[in-house]
C-alpha cells in the first residue's frame, strides 16, 4: 500500500495518463541532456502563487526557488546554512540563467507576519519571525504610516520586499558581475491571487505596472 495521500496519487495518475505522455519526449531529452532553464524565479512558498502555473511553464523551463516571502538575503559568506544563496549560486554559476525574477504576491502571510509580529502564523521556534526580520526596517517604516490602510500597507511591503530582494541579489558578486556584462537581467513581479493579475516592476522607476498582453 503506497504511503501517499490519495489526492496526490490521483493527481499523479492524471499526470501519467495526460501530461506525461504529451510531454514524454521533452522529459526524455531533459533526462538525457540535463536542464538548461534560462530563467530563475524566486517566489513565495504560498500554495496560491505557483510560478509554473502562472507562467504556463513546462518541464525544464523554470528554475524555481521558493521560500517564505520570496526573500533573497544579503550575500554573507559566513559558513552558515544558506539554502537560498546556494540555489542562487547554482542557477547563476552552473546553469548560467539569463534572467532572475523575484515574484511576490498579494495576501502574503509572511509579509503580514513582518508587519505584525504578534500575528499568526509564527511557529513556536519563530523561524518565520527571524526570516522575515530581513525586511524589519521596511516593515517598521510602512507600519508607522497612519495614512495607509492595512491593505495598502500589506501591498506596499509586498512590493518593497521585491525591490529589497533585487537589491540583495546585486550584493552577490556573481550576480553583479554578470549583470554588468549584460548576461543576466533582474526583474520584479507581483501576482494578485484574487484576480490573476501580474504586475511587473518598471526597472527605471521601481513601480509596478500591468504588462501589455496583446
Ligand atoms: Zn507569501
PDB file of N, CA and C in Angstrom, residues 168-203:
ATOM      1  N   UNK A 168      19.405  42.938  -2.913  1.00  0.00           N
ATOM      2  CA  UNK A 168      20.291  41.940  -2.295  1.00  0.00           C
ATOM      3  C   UNK A 168      20.918  41.014  -3.334  1.00  0.00           C
ATOM      4  N   UNK A 169      20.181  40.725  -4.396  1.00  0.00           N
ATOM      5  CA  UNK A 169      20.773  39.900  -5.460  1.00  0.00           C
ATOM      6  C   UNK A 169      22.075  40.539  -5.943  1.00  0.00           C
ATOM      7  N   UNK A 170      22.070  41.871  -6.010  1.00  0.00           N
ATOM      8  CA  UNK A 170      23.256  42.576  -6.532  1.00  0.00           C
ATOM      9  C   UNK A 170      24.407  42.591  -5.534  1.00  0.00           C
ATOM     10  N   UNK A 171      24.184  42.137  -4.290  1.00  0.00           N
ATOM     11  CA  UNK A 171      25.304  42.040  -3.345  1.00  0.00           C
ATOM     12  C   UNK A 171      26.107  40.758  -3.589  1.00  0.00           C
ATOM     13  N   UNK A 172      25.550  39.842  -4.403  1.00  0.00           N
ATOM     14  CA  UNK A 172      26.295  38.621  -4.740  1.00  0.00           C
ATOM     15  C   UNK A 172      27.235  38.957  -5.906  1.00  0.00           C
ATOM     16  N   UNK A 173      28.539  38.780  -5.707  1.00  0.00           N
ATOM     17  CA  UNK A 173      29.469  39.147  -6.782  1.00  0.00           C
ATOM     18  C   UNK A 173      29.135  38.502  -8.113  1.00  0.00           C
ATOM     19  N   UNK A 174      28.752  37.216  -8.097  1.00  0.00           N
ATOM     20  CA  UNK A 174      28.475  36.541  -9.369  1.00  0.00           C
ATOM     21  C   UNK A 174      27.312  37.195 -10.099  1.00  0.00           C
ATOM     22  N   UNK A 175      26.340  37.702  -9.359  1.00  0.00           N
ATOM     23  CA  UNK A 175      25.181  38.359  -9.979  1.00  0.00           C
ATOM     24  C   UNK A 175      25.570  39.720 -10.528  1.00  0.00           C
ATOM     25  N   UNK A 176      26.246  40.518  -9.700  1.00  0.00           N
ATOM     26  CA  UNK A 176      26.535  41.891 -10.143  1.00  0.00           C
ATOM     27  C   UNK A 176      27.509  41.901 -11.314  1.00  0.00           C
ATOM     28  N   UNK A 177      28.457  40.962 -11.325  1.00  0.00           N
ATOM     29  CA  UNK A 177      29.416  40.918 -12.443  1.00  0.00           C
ATOM     30  C   UNK A 177      28.699  40.566 -13.744  1.00  0.00           C
ATOM     31  N   UNK A 178      27.851  39.527 -13.698  1.00  0.00           N
ATOM     32  CA  UNK A 178      27.169  39.109 -14.925  1.00  0.00           C
ATOM     33  C   UNK A 178      26.141  40.134 -15.376  1.00  0.00           C
ATOM     34  N   UNK A 179      25.498  40.788 -14.416  1.00  0.00           N
ATOM     35  CA  UNK A 179      24.546  41.846 -14.791  1.00  0.00           C
ATOM     36  C   UNK A 179      25.299  42.994 -15.466  1.00  0.00           C
ATOM     37  N   UNK A 180      26.473  43.311 -14.924  1.00  0.00           N
ATOM     38  CA  UNK A 180      27.284  44.383 -15.504  1.00  0.00           C
ATOM     39  C   UNK A 180      27.724  44.067 -16.925  1.00  0.00           C
ATOM     40  N   UNK A 181      27.915  42.779 -17.209  1.00  0.00           N
ATOM     41  CA  UNK A 181      28.326  42.371 -18.563  1.00  0.00           C
ATOM     42  C   UNK A 181      27.135  42.205 -19.496  1.00  0.00           C
ATOM     43  N   UNK A 182      25.931  42.408 -18.976  1.00  0.00           N
ATOM     44  CA  UNK A 182      24.737  42.264 -19.810  1.00  0.00           C
ATOM     45  C   UNK A 182      24.337  40.823 -20.041  1.00  0.00           C
ATOM     46  N   UNK A 183      24.831  39.908 -19.220  1.00  0.00           N
ATOM     47  CA  UNK A 183      24.494  38.492 -19.423  1.00  0.00           C
ATOM     48  C   UNK A 183      23.436  37.987 -18.447  1.00  0.00           C
ATOM     49  N   UNK A 184      23.000  38.860 -17.557  1.00  0.00           N
ATOM     50  CA  UNK A 184      21.990  38.470 -16.572  1.00  0.00           C
ATOM     51  C   UNK A 184      21.084  39.666 -16.315  1.00  0.00           C
ATOM     52  N   UNK A 185      19.764  39.430 -16.361  1.00  0.00           N
ATOM     53  CA  UNK A 185      18.803  40.508 -16.101  1.00  0.00           C
ATOM     54  C   UNK A 185      18.002  40.189 -14.842  1.00  0.00           C
ATOM     55  N   UNK A 186      17.754  41.201 -14.049  1.00  0.00           N
ATOM     56  CA  UNK A 186      16.975  41.036 -12.819  1.00  0.00           C
ATOM     57  C   UNK A 186      15.614  41.704 -13.000  1.00  0.00           C
ATOM     58  N   UNK A 187      14.566  41.012 -12.567  1.00  0.00           N
ATOM     59  CA  UNK A 187      13.201  41.511 -12.757  1.00  0.00           C
ATOM     60  C   UNK A 187      12.392  41.337 -11.477  1.00  0.00           C
ATOM     61  N   UNK A 188      11.352  42.168 -11.356  1.00  0.00           N
ATOM     62  CA  UNK A 188      10.423  42.030 -10.241  1.00  0.00           C
ATOM     63  C   UNK A 188       9.011  41.861 -10.761  1.00  0.00           C
ATOM     64  N   UNK A 189       8.198  41.075 -10.055  1.00  0.00           N
ATOM     65  CA  UNK A 189       6.797  40.905 -10.428  1.00  0.00           C
ATOM     66  C   UNK A 189       5.981  40.657  -9.163  1.00  0.00           C
ATOM     67  N   UNK A 190       4.702  40.980  -9.249  1.00  0.00           N
ATOM     68  CA  UNK A 190       3.785  40.803  -8.115  1.00  0.00           C
ATOM     69  C   UNK A 190       2.483  40.244  -8.643  1.00  0.00           C
ATOM     70  N   UNK A 191       2.045  39.148  -8.049  1.00  0.00           N
ATOM     71  CA  UNK A 191       0.863  38.426  -8.537  1.00  0.00           C
ATOM     72  C   UNK A 191      -0.311  38.638  -7.594  1.00  0.00           C
ATOM     73  N   UNK A 192      -1.411  39.103  -8.171  1.00  0.00           N
ATOM     74  CA  UNK A 192      -2.631  39.308  -7.385  1.00  0.00           C
ATOM     75  C   UNK A 192      -3.454  38.026  -7.439  1.00  0.00           C
ATOM     76  N   UNK A 193      -3.468  37.302  -6.342  1.00  0.00           N
ATOM     77  CA  UNK A 193      -4.116  35.986  -6.330  1.00  0.00           C
ATOM     78  C   UNK A 193      -5.586  36.061  -6.720  1.00  0.00           C
ATOM     79  N   UNK A 194      -6.288  37.076  -6.230  1.00  0.00           N
ATOM     80  CA  UNK A 194      -7.738  37.071  -6.420  1.00  0.00           C
ATOM     81  C   UNK A 194      -8.146  37.341  -7.865  1.00  0.00           C
ATOM     82  N   UNK A 195      -7.354  38.131  -8.594  1.00  0.00           N
ATOM     83  CA  UNK A 195      -7.742  38.466  -9.965  1.00  0.00           C
ATOM     84  C   UNK A 195      -6.887  37.768 -11.017  1.00  0.00           C
ATOM     85  N   UNK A 196      -5.768  37.185 -10.592  1.00  0.00           N
ATOM     86  CA  UNK A 196      -4.847  36.589 -11.557  1.00  0.00           C
ATOM     87  C   UNK A 196      -3.970  37.618 -12.242  1.00  0.00           C
ATOM     88  N   UNK A 197      -4.070  38.880 -11.816  1.00  0.00           N
ATOM     89  CA  UNK A 197      -3.264  39.924 -12.470  1.00  0.00           C
ATOM     90  C   UNK A 197      -1.799  39.815 -12.064  1.00  0.00           C
ATOM     91  N   UNK A 198      -0.934  39.969 -13.053  1.00  0.00           N
ATOM     92  CA  UNK A 198       0.500  40.029 -12.789  1.00  0.00           C
ATOM     93  C   UNK A 198       0.967  41.468 -13.012  1.00  0.00           C
ATOM     94  N   UNK A 199       1.614  42.017 -12.021  1.00  0.00           N
ATOM     95  CA  UNK A 199       2.166  43.366 -12.130  1.00  0.00           C
ATOM     96  C   UNK A 199       3.684  43.234 -12.243  1.00  0.00           C
ATOM     97  N   UNK A 200       4.263  43.976 -13.179  1.00  0.00           N
ATOM     98  CA  UNK A 200       5.691  43.835 -13.455  1.00  0.00           C
ATOM     99  C   UNK A 200       6.414  45.118 -13.061  1.00  0.00           C
ATOM    100  N   UNK A 201       7.564  44.951 -12.440  1.00  0.00           N
ATOM    101  CA  UNK A 201       8.294  46.127 -11.959  1.00  0.00           C
ATOM    102  C   UNK A 201       8.968  46.867 -13.109  1.00  0.00           C
ATOM    103  N   UNK A 202       8.737  48.158 -13.157  1.00  0.00           N
ATOM    104  CA  UNK A 202       9.440  49.030 -14.099  1.00  0.00           C
ATOM    105  C   UNK A 202      10.860  49.213 -13.563  1.00  0.00           C
ATOM    106  N   UNK A 203      11.842  48.826 -14.375  1.00  0.00           N
ATOM    107  CA  UNK A 203      13.221  48.828 -13.875  1.00  0.00           C
ATOM    108  C   UNK A 203      13.730  50.232 -13.577  1.00  0.00           C
TER     109      UNK A 203
END
